[in-house]
Amino acid sequence: MNNKIVDKEYFSENVVRLEVEAPLIAKSRKAGHFVIVRVDEKGERIPLTIAGANIEKGTITLVVQKIGVSSAKVCEKNVGDELLDVVGPLGKATHIEKFGTVVCACGGVGTAPMLPIVEALKKAGNKVITVLAARTKNLIILEEQMRKFSDEVIIMTDDGSYGTKGLVTNGIESVIQREQVDKCVTIGPAIMMKFVSLLTKKYNVPTLASLNTIMVDGTGMCGACRITVDGKTKFVCVDGPEFDAHQVDFDEMLMRLGAYKTQEKEAYEAYMAKC
C-alpha cells in the first residue's frame, strides 16, 4: 500500500495531524522541506511542510488545516486510508548553524513546520526561544513538543485565554528588549510574517520567513508560487520556501494569495452542502 495513513490526531476541529507511510521521504527529508499531496484524482496539489519523520517506521508527519475542498478531504481521511500522491522532499532545507540566540516565532499551524527547525537549531548549539501565537487557547498546538527543544516557550493569544494576551510581535519584542537576539525565524499566516519582518527590521535582527504561497507543480515550471525578493522574481517551491524576510515583498504576496479566495469559498460551500 502506498502513502497509507497509520495515525491520526485532531489538534482542533479544523486542524489534523496525520502520520503517513513514506519511507524514502522520511529517510531523506531535512528541516524546512515540504511535500505536495494529492488526495484523489480530482484533488488539488497541496503543499505541506514535513512536521517530522520516523526513519525506523518509514513515516512522515503532516499537519493539515481544513480550509478548502482538497484540504477538507485530506482531513477526513482515516487510519488505513491512502493518499493518492505524496511527492517530496521538495524545496531547500533550512540553513542550520550556531547563530547564538534564535527566536522562532510561529502562528497557528505554522507551529508544525517550525518544530523540526527548532529541534535542528537546538542540536546545533543555539539558545532557542520559541513564541507560539494563536487567536485562542485551543488553537495552540505542539506546545509540549516545542518545550522539549526550546530553552523558553512564550505563548501569546489574541484573546488572552492562554499565556499572555497580545500578538506574536509583542512576544518577540519582549525578548529583543531584554537580550541580544542573533536570528529570528518566522512561519505562519503571510500577514503575521509581514509584521514580524517589520518589527525585526526595526531592531536589525536577521530574519528568515518560510513562505506559504499558492503552488501547483512544486518544481518551478508553472510559476504559480512566484514572489518578489529584493526586487527579483523567485519561485518559492525551488528557491525557497525560506527567504530573507526583510527582502520579501509581502504586499504582493498577500495580493496573490487572495487571487482565488472567491472560487475557493464557493467550492467549499458547495462541497459542504453536498456532504
Coordinates of C-alpha atoms in Angstrom, one line a residue:
M1 CA 0.0 0.0 0.0
N2 CA 1.3 3.5 -0.8
N3 CA 1.0 6.6 1.3
K4 CA -1.1 4.8 3.9
I5 CA -2.2 6.8 7.0
V6 CA -1.0 5.0 10.1
D7 CA -2.0 7.5 12.8
K8 CA -4.4 10.5 13.1
E9 CA -4.9 13.1 15.7
Y10 CA -7.2 16.1 15.9
F11 CA -5.5 19.2 17.3
S12 CA -8.7 21.2 16.9
E13 CA -11.9 20.9 14.9
N14 CA -10.1 22.1 11.7
V15 CA -6.5 21.0 12.3
V16 CA -5.4 17.4 11.9
R17 CA -2.1 15.6 12.4
L18 CA -1.5 12.7 10.0
E19 CA 1.3 10.1 10.1
V20 CA 1.8 8.8 6.6
E21 CA 3.9 5.9 5.3
A22 CA 6.6 7.4 3.0
P23 CA 9.9 5.6 3.8
L24 CA 12.0 7.3 1.1
I25 CA 10.9 10.8 2.1
A26 CA 11.4 10.0 5.8
K27 CA 14.9 8.9 5.1
S28 CA 16.0 12.0 3.1
R29 CA 14.0 14.9 4.5
K30 CA 15.6 17.7 6.4
A31 CA 14.1 20.6 8.4
G32 CA 12.3 23.0 6.1
H33 CA 11.5 20.5 3.4
F34 CA 7.9 20.1 2.2
V35 CA 5.8 17.6 0.2
I36 CA 3.0 18.1 -2.3
V37 CA -0.1 15.9 -1.6
R38 CA -3.0 15.0 -3.8
V39 CA -5.9 13.3 -2.0
D40 CA -7.5 11.8 -5.1
E41 CA -7.7 12.0 -8.9
K42 CA -9.7 15.3 -8.8
G43 CA -7.8 16.7 -5.8
E44 CA -5.7 19.9 -6.0
R45 CA -1.9 19.7 -5.3
I46 CA -1.5 20.9 -1.7
P47 CA 2.0 21.9 -0.4
L48 CA 2.5 20.7 3.2
T49 CA 5.7 21.2 5.2
I50 CA 7.0 18.0 6.8
A51 CA 6.5 18.4 10.6
G52 CA 8.5 15.3 11.5
A53 CA 9.8 11.9 10.3
N54 CA 10.4 8.5 11.8
I55 CA 13.0 6.7 9.8
E56 CA 12.6 3.4 11.7
K57 CA 8.8 3.3 10.9
G58 CA 9.3 4.9 7.5
T59 CA 6.7 7.6 8.2
I60 CA 6.4 11.4 7.9
T61 CA 4.1 13.7 9.9
L62 CA 1.9 16.2 8.2
V63 CA -0.3 18.8 9.9
V64 CA -3.3 19.9 7.7
Q65 CA -5.7 22.8 8.3
K66 CA -9.2 22.4 6.8
I67 CA -9.5 25.5 4.5
G68 CA -10.8 24.4 1.1
V69 CA -12.3 21.3 -0.6
S70 CA -9.0 19.4 -1.0
S71 CA -7.7 20.1 2.5
A72 CA -11.1 19.1 3.9
K73 CA -10.9 15.7 2.0
V74 CA -7.4 15.1 3.4
C75 CA -8.6 15.9 7.0
E76 CA -11.5 13.4 6.5
K77 CA -9.1 10.5 5.7
N78 CA -8.8 7.9 8.5
V79 CA -6.2 5.4 9.6
G80 CA -5.8 2.8 7.0
D81 CA -6.8 5.1 4.1
E82 CA -4.3 6.2 1.5
L83 CA -3.4 9.5 -0.1
L84 CA -3.1 9.3 -3.9
D85 CA 0.2 11.2 -4.2
V86 CA 2.8 12.3 -1.7
V87 CA 5.8 13.9 -3.6
G88 CA 9.0 15.1 -2.0
P89 CA 11.0 16.2 -0.2
L90 CA 10.8 19.5 -2.1
G91 CA 12.3 22.9 -1.6
K92 CA 15.6 23.9 0.1
A93 CA 16.3 22.7 3.6
T94 CA 16.7 25.3 6.4
H95 CA 20.3 26.6 6.8
I96 CA 21.2 25.5 10.3
E97 CA 24.3 26.7 12.1
K98 CA 25.2 28.1 15.6
F99 CA 23.9 31.6 15.4
G100 CA 23.6 32.3 19.2
T101 CA 20.2 33.2 20.4
V102 CA 17.4 32.4 18.0
V103 CA 13.7 33.5 18.3
C104 CA 11.4 31.1 16.5
A105 CA 8.0 32.8 16.0
C106 CA 5.1 30.8 14.7
G107 CA 1.4 31.4 14.3
G108 CA -1.4 28.7 14.2
V109 CA -0.5 25.7 12.0
G110 CA 2.9 27.4 11.3
T111 CA 4.0 25.7 14.5
A112 CA 4.1 22.3 12.8
P113 CA 6.8 23.2 10.2
M114 CA 8.7 25.1 12.9
L115 CA 9.1 22.1 15.1
P116 CA 11.9 20.3 13.1
I117 CA 13.6 23.7 12.7
V118 CA 13.6 24.4 16.5
E119 CA 14.9 20.8 17.0
A120 CA 17.7 21.3 14.5
L121 CA 18.7 24.8 15.8
K122 CA 18.9 23.4 19.4
K123 CA 21.0 20.5 18.3
A124 CA 23.4 23.0 16.6
G125 CA 24.0 24.6 20.0
N126 CA 21.7 27.6 19.8
K127 CA 19.7 29.2 22.6
V128 CA 16.2 28.8 21.2
I129 CA 13.3 30.9 22.4
T130 CA 10.0 29.9 20.8
V131 CA 7.0 32.2 20.5
L132 CA 3.7 30.3 19.9
A133 CA 0.8 32.5 18.9
A134 CA -2.8 31.9 18.1
R135 CA -6.2 33.6 18.3
T136 CA -7.3 31.5 21.3
K137 CA -6.0 28.7 23.6
N138 CA -7.4 25.7 21.7
L139 CA -5.6 26.8 18.6
I140 CA -2.1 26.5 20.3
I141 CA -0.6 23.2 19.0
L142 CA 2.5 21.1 19.7
E143 CA 3.4 23.1 22.9
E144 CA 4.8 20.1 24.7
Q145 CA 7.0 19.1 21.8
M146 CA 8.3 22.6 21.4
R147 CA 9.2 22.8 25.1
K148 CA 11.3 19.7 24.6
F149 CA 13.7 21.5 22.2
S150 CA 13.3 25.2 23.4
D151 CA 15.1 27.0 26.2
E152 CA 12.0 29.0 26.7
V153 CA 8.5 29.0 25.2
I154 CA 6.4 32.2 25.2
I155 CA 2.7 31.8 24.4
M156 CA 0.6 34.7 23.0
T157 CA -3.1 34.6 22.4
D158 CA -5.2 37.4 20.9
D159 CA -8.0 36.9 23.5
G160 CA -5.7 36.3 26.5
S161 CA -7.2 32.8 27.1
Y162 CA -3.8 31.3 27.5
G163 CA -0.3 32.7 28.1
T164 CA -0.1 36.4 27.6
K165 CA -2.7 38.5 25.8
G166 CA -1.2 40.0 22.6
L167 CA 0.2 39.3 19.2
V168 CA 3.2 37.3 18.2
T169 CA 5.1 40.6 17.7
N170 CA 4.6 41.5 21.3
G171 CA 6.2 38.3 22.4
I172 CA 9.2 38.8 20.0
E173 CA 9.7 42.4 21.1
S174 CA 9.7 41.4 24.8
V175 CA 12.7 39.1 24.1
I176 CA 14.6 41.6 21.9
Q177 CA 14.2 44.3 24.6
R178 CA 15.7 42.1 27.3
E179 CA 18.6 40.4 25.5
Q180 CA 20.7 40.1 22.3
V181 CA 18.8 38.2 19.6
D182 CA 21.1 36.9 16.7
K183 CA 18.4 35.4 14.4
C184 CA 14.6 35.2 14.0
V185 CA 12.7 32.5 12.1
T186 CA 9.0 33.0 11.4
I187 CA 6.3 30.8 10.0
G188 CA 2.6 31.5 9.9
P189 CA 0.0 33.5 8.0
A190 CA 1.5 35.9 5.5
I191 CA 0.2 38.9 7.3
M192 CA 1.8 37.8 10.5
M193 CA 5.1 37.2 8.9
K194 CA 4.9 40.7 7.3
F195 CA 4.6 42.3 10.7
V196 CA 7.2 40.1 12.3
S197 CA 9.6 41.2 9.5
L198 CA 8.7 44.9 10.0
L199 CA 9.5 44.6 13.8
T200 CA 12.8 42.7 13.4
K201 CA 13.9 45.1 10.7
K202 CA 13.5 48.0 13.1
Y203 CA 15.8 46.2 15.6
N204 CA 18.2 44.9 12.8
V205 CA 17.6 41.2 13.7
P206 CA 18.3 39.0 10.6
T207 CA 15.0 37.2 9.9
L208 CA 14.1 34.1 7.9
A209 CA 10.5 33.6 6.7
S210 CA 9.1 30.3 5.4
L211 CA 6.5 31.3 2.8
N212 CA 3.2 29.6 2.0
T213 CA 2.3 30.7 -1.5
I214 CA -0.2 29.1 -3.9
M215 CA 1.7 26.2 -5.6
V216 CA 0.8 23.9 -8.4
D217 CA 3.6 21.6 -9.6
G218 CA 6.2 22.3 -6.9
T219 CA 9.2 22.0 -9.4
G220 CA 9.5 25.6 -10.7
M221 CA 7.8 25.0 -14.0
C222 CA 4.3 26.6 -13.5
G223 CA 5.4 29.9 -11.9
A224 CA 2.3 30.0 -9.6
C225 CA 4.3 30.5 -6.5
R226 CA 6.4 33.4 -7.7
I227 CA 7.2 36.2 -5.4
T228 CA 9.5 39.3 -5.4
V229 CA 12.6 39.1 -3.2
D230 CA 15.0 42.1 -3.2
G231 CA 13.3 43.2 -6.5
K232 CA 13.9 39.9 -8.2
T233 CA 11.4 37.2 -9.1
K234 CA 11.8 34.0 -7.2
F235 CA 9.9 30.7 -7.0
V236 CA 9.0 29.6 -3.5
C237 CA 9.0 25.9 -4.5
V238 CA 12.6 25.7 -5.7
D239 CA 14.3 28.9 -4.4
G240 CA 12.6 28.6 -1.0
P241 CA 10.4 28.1 0.9
E242 CA 12.6 30.2 3.2
F243 CA 13.8 33.7 2.3
D244 CA 15.3 36.8 4.0
A245 CA 12.1 38.2 5.4
H246 CA 13.4 41.8 5.1
Q247 CA 13.7 41.4 1.3
V248 CA 10.3 39.8 0.6
D249 CA 7.5 41.9 -1.0
F250 CA 4.8 40.7 1.4
D251 CA 2.1 43.1 0.0
E252 CA 2.5 41.5 -3.4
M253 CA 2.4 38.0 -1.8
L254 CA -0.8 38.8 0.1
M255 CA -2.4 40.1 -3.1
R256 CA -1.5 36.9 -5.0
L257 CA -2.7 34.7 -2.1
G258 CA -6.2 36.3 -2.4
A259 CA -6.4 35.6 -6.1
Y260 CA -8.8 32.6 -5.8
K261 CA -10.5 33.3 -2.5
T262 CA -14.0 33.7 -4.0
Q263 CA -13.8 30.5 -6.0
E264 CA -12.3 28.6 -3.0
K265 CA -15.2 29.8 -0.8
E266 CA -17.9 28.9 -3.4
A267 CA -16.3 25.4 -4.0
Y268 CA -16.0 24.7 -0.2
E269 CA -19.6 25.8 0.5
A270 CA -20.9 23.6 -2.4
Y271 CA -18.8 20.6 -1.1
M272 CA -20.0 21.0 2.5
A273 CA -23.7 21.3 1.3
K274 CA -23.2 18.0 -0.6
C275 CA -21.7 16.3 2.4

